[in-house]
Tab-separated table of C-alpha atoms and ligand atoms in Angstrom:
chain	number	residue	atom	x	y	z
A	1	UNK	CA	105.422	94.881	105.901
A	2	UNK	CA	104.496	92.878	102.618
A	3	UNK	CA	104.285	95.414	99.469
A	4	UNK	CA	103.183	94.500	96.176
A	5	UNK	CA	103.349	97.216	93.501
A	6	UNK	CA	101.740	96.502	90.157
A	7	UNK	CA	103.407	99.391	87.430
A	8	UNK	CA	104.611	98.618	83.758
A	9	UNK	CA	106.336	101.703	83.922
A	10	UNK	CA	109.664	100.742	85.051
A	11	UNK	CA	111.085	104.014	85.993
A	12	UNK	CA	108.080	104.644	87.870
A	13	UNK	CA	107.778	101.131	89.304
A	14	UNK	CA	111.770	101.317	90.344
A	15	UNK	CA	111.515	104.854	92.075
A	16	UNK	CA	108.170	103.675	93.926
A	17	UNK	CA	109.963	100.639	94.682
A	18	UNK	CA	113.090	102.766	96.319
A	19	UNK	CA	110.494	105.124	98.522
A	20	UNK	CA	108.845	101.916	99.849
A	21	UNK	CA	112.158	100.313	100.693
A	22	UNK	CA	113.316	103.503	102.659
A	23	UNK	CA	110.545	103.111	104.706
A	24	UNK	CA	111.313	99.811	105.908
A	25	UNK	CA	108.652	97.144	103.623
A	26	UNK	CA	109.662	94.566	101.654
A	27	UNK	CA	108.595	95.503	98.230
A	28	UNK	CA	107.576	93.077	94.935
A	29	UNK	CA	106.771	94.830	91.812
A	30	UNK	CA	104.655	93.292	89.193
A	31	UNK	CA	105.088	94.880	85.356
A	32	UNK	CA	101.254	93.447	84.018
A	33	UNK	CA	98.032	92.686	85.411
A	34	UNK	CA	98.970	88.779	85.124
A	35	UNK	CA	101.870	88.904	87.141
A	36	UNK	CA	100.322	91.237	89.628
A	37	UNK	CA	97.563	88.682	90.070
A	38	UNK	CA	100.264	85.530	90.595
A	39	UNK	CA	102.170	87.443	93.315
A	40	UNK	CA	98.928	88.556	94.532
A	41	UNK	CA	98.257	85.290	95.516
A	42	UNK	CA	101.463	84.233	96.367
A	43	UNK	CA	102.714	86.402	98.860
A	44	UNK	CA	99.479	88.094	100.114
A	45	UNK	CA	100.478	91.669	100.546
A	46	UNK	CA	99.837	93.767	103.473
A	47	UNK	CA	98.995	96.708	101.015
A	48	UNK	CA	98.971	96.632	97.057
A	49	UNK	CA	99.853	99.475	95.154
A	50	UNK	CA	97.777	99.077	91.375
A	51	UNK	CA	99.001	100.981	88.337
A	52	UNK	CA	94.631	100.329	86.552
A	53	UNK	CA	96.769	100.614	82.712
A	54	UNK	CA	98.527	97.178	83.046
A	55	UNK	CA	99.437	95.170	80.168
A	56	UNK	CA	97.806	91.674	79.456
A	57	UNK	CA	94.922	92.162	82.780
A	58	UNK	CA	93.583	95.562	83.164
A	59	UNK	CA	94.084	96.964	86.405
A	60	UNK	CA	90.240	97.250	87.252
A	61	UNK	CA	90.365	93.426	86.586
A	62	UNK	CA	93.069	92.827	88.718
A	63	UNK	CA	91.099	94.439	91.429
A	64	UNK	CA	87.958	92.738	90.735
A	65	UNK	CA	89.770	89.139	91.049
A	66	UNK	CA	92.006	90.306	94.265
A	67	UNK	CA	88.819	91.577	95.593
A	68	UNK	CA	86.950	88.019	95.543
A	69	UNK	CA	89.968	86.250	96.768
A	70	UNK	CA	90.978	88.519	99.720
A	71	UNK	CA	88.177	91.318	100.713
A	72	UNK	CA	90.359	92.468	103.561
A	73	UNK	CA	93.850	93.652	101.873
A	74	UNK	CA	94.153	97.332	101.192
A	75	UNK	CA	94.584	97.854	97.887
A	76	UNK	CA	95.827	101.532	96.935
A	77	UNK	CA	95.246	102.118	93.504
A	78	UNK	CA	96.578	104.609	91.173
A	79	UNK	CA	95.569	106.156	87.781
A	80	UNK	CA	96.024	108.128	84.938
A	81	UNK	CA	92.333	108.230	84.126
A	82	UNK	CA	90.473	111.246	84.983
A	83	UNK	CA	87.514	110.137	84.092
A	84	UNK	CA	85.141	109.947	87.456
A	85	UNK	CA	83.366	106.613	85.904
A	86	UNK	CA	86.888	104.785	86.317
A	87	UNK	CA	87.106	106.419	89.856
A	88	UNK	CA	83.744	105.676	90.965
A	89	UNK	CA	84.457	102.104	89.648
A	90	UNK	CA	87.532	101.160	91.226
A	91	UNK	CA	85.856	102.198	94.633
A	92	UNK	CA	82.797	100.644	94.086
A	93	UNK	CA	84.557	97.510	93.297
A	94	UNK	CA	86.560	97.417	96.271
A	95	UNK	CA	90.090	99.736	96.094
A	96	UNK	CA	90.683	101.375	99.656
A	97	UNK	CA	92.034	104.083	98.079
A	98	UNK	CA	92.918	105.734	95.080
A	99	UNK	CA	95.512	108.383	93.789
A	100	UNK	CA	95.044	110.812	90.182
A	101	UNK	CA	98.994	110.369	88.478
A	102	UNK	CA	101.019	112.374	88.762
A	103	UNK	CA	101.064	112.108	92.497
A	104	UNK	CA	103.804	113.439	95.332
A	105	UNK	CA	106.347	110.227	96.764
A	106	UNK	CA	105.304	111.701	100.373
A	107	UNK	CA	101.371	111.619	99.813
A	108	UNK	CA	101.770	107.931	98.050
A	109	UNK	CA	103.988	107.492	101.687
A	110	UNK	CA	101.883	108.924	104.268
A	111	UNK	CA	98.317	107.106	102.319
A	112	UNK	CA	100.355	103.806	102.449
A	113	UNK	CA	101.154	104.791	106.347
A	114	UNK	CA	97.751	105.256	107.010
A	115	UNK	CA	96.302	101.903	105.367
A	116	UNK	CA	99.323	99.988	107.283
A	117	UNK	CA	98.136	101.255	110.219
A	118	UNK	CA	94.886	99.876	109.513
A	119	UNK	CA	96.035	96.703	108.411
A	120	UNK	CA	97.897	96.253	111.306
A	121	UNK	CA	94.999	97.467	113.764
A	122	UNK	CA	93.005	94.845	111.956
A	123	UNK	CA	95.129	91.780	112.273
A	124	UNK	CA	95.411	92.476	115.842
A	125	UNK	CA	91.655	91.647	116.222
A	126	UNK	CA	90.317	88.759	114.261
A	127	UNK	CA	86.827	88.502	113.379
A	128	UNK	CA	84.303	85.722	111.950
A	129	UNK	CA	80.668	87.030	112.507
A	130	UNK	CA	80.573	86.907	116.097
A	131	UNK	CA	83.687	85.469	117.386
A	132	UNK	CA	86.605	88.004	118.127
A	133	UNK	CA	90.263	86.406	118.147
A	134	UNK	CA	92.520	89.355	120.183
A	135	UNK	CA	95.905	88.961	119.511
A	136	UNK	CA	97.450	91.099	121.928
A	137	UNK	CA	95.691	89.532	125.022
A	138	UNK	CA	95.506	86.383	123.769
A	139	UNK	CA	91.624	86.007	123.991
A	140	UNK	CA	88.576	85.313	122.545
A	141	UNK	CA	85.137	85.880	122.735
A	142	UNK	CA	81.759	85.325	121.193
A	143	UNK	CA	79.124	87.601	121.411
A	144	UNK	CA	81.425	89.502	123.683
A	145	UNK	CA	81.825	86.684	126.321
A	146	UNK	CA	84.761	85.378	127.173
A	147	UNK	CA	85.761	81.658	125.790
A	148	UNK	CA	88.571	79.771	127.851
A	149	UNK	CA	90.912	78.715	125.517
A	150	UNK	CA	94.326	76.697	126.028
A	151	UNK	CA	97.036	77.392	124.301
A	152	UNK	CA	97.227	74.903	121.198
A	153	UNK	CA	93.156	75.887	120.989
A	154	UNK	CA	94.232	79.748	120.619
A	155	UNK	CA	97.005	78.706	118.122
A	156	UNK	CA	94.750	76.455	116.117
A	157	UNK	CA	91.792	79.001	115.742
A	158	UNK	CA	94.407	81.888	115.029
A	159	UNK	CA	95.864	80.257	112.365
A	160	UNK	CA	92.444	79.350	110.931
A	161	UNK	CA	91.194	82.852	111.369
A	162	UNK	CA	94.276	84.385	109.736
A	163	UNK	CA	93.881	82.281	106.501
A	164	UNK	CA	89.612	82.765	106.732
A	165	UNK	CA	88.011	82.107	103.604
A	166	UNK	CA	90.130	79.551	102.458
A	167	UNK	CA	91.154	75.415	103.497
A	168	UNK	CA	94.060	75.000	105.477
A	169	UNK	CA	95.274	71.519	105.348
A	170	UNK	CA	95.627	69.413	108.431
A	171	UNK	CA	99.377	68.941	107.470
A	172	UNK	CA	99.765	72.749	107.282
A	173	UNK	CA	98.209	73.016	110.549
A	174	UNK	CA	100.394	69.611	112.196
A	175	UNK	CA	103.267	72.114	110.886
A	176	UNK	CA	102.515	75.465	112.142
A	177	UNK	CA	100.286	74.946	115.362
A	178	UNK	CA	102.539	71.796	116.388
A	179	UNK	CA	105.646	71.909	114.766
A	180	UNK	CA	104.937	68.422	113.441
A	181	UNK	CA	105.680	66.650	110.416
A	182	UNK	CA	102.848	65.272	108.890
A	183	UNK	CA	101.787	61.929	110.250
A	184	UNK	CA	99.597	59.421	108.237
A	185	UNK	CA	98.282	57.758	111.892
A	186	UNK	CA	97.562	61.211	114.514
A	187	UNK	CA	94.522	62.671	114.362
A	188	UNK	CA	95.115	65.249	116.760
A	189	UNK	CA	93.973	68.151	114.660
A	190	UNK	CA	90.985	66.761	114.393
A	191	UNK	CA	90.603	66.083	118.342
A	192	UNK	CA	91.702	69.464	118.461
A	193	UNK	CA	88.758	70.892	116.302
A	194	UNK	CA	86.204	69.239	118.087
A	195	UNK	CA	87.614	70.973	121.153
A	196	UNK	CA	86.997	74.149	119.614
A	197	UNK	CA	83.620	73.433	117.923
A	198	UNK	CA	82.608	72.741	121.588
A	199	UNK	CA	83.656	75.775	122.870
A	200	UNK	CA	82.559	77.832	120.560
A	201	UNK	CA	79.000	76.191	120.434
A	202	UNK	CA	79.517	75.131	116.988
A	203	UNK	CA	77.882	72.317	116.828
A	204	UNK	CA	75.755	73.186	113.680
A	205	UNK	CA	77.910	71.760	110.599
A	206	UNK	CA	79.984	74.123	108.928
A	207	UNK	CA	78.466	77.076	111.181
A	208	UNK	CA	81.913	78.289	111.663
A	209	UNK	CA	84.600	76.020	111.949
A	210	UNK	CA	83.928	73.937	108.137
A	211	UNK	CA	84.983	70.822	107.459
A	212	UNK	CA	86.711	70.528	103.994
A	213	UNK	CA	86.368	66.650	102.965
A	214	UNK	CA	89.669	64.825	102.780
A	215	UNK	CA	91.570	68.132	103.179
A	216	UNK	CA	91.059	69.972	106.339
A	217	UNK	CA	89.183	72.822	108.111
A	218	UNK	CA	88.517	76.291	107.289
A	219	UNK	CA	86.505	79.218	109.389
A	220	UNK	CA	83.921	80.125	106.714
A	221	UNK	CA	84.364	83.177	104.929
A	222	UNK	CA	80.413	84.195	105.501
A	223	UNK	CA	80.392	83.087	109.315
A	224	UNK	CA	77.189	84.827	110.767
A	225	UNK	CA	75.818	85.108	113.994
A	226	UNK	CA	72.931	82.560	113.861
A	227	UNK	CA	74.193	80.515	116.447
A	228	UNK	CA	72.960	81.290	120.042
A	229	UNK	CA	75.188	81.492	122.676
A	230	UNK	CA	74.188	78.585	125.332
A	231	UNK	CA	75.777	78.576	129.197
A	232	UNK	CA	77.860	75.607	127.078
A	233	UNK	CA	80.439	78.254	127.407
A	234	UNK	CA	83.317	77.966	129.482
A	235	UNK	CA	82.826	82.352	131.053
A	236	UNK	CA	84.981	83.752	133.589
A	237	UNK	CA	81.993	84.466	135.094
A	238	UNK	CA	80.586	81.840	137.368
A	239	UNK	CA	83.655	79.708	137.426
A	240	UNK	CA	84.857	80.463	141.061
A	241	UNK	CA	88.579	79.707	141.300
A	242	UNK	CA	90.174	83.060	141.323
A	243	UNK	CA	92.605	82.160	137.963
A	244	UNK	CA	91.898	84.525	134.828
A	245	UNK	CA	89.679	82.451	132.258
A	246	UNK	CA	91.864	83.969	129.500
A	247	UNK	CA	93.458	82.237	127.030
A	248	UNK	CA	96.655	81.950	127.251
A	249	UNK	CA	99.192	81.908	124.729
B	1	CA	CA1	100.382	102.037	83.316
C-alpha cells in the first residue's frame, strides 16, 4: 500500500523508510510539514506516518489540515513530546494513533499492520449515510435493501464513492468508468447519473449524488439519511424472475 512518512530527521526518516519497504508498501517521505501536506494531497496515502516537530508546518497542523481534507486516512503519528496536552491533542484532532519516540521498528510495524488492515476492511465497504457500496460482491444497498445496479452504474457510483467529499470531473469519469477520451458532444455521464439518482431515490438536489456546476458530480461528503426509501427501488424481493438482483460487475 501507499505510505507517506513525514520526518526531518533523515536517518530516522531513511531507516523508517527501509522497514516499510521490507514489508512490501511503497513509501514517500516528506522532510517538513509543507511538503508532507503537498504529497498528502497528491498521492493520498493509505496510512501516514507524522513526525508533530516538522520544520516550516508543525506536525499538529499538518494533521489538522489532512484531517479536513480526508477524515478517513489513518494517520499514525509520532512524538517526542511527553507532554499529555500534545497527546490528548493530536487525538482529539483526529490522529488514529500515536507513538512516544523512541519507539521499537516492530511495534511502528505491527501498529501500521493493524491500521492497514483497517484501511483495507474499510475500502472494501463504501459508505455515504445510508447507501453501502460492497466491493467484494459487487452490491449495493440503501437502508439495507438491495439496489439493482448494472455494471457501468456500479463503476460510476464506486468511483464517486471512492473520491467522496470531493468533484470528480465528467472527463475523469469518461476516462476511468468508460475508458473514453473526453468528448465535447456525449453526455453520457450525465444520462448515467440520472440513472443512479433514480435508483437510489435521489431525487432531492444534491441529497447524495451533487451536482458541481460546469464541472461534474460528487457524493456529498455529509450524505445523511433523510431520504425515505420508496418501493421506487428496484429489490430482489418482489421481482419474480429467478436471476440474482445483484449488481454485477
Ligand atoms: Ca522532528
Amino acid at each position: 500500500m501507499r505510505l507517506l512518512i513525514a520526518e526531518d530527521d533523515a536517518a530516522l526518516g531513511n531507516f523508517l523508510r527501509r522497514g516499510l519497504e521490507a514489508d512490501g508498501h511503497e513509501v514517500a517521505v516528506a522532510r517538513d510539514g509543507e511538503q508532507a501536506l503537498a504529497l498528502f494531497r497528491q498521492q493520498l496515502p493509505d496510512l501516514t506516518i507524522l513526525d508533530l516537530g516538522l520544520p516550516v508546518l508543525d506536525g499538529e497542523q499538518v494533521l489538522a489540515e489532512a484531517r479536513v481534507r480526508e477524515p478517513d486516512l489513518p494517520i499514525l503519528v509520532l512524538t517526542a513530546r511527553t507532554g499529555m496536552d500534545a497527546r490528548i491533542r493530536c487525538l482529539d484532532a483526529g490522529a488514529d494513533d500515536l507513538m512516544l519516540k523512541p519507539f521499537s521498528l516492530y511495534e511502528l510495524r505491527a501498529r501500521c499492520r493493524a491500521l492497514l488492515r483497517r484501511r483495507r476492511e474499510a475500502r472494501l465497504l463504501l459508505r455515504a449515510g445510508d447507501l453501502e457500496l460492497n466491493r467484494i460482491d459487487h452490491t449495493a444497498r440503501r437502508q439495507g435493501r438491495l439496489i439493482e445496479l448494472t455494471n457501468k452504474e456500479f463503476s460510476l457510483l464506486e468511483k464517486l464513492m471512492l473520491q467522496r467529499g470531493r468533484c470528480v470531473s465528467r472527463e475523469e469519469l469518461l476516462d476511468t468508468v468508460w475508458h473514453m477520451e473526453p468528448v465535447q458532444t456525449t453526455n453520457i455521464v450525465d444520462v448515467y447519473i440520472n440513472y443512479l439518482r433514480r435508483k437510489l431515490h435521489d431525487a432531492a438536489p444534491g441529497a447524495l449524488l451533487r451536482t458541481v456546476r460546469g464541472k461534474g458530480y460528487m457524493v456529498s461528503a455529509d450524505a445523511g439519511s433523510s431520504e425515505p426509501v420508496a418501493s421506487s427501488f428496484h429489490l430482489i424481493q418482489g421481482r419474480g424472475s429467478g436471476s440474482p438482483a445483484t449488481a454485477i460487475p
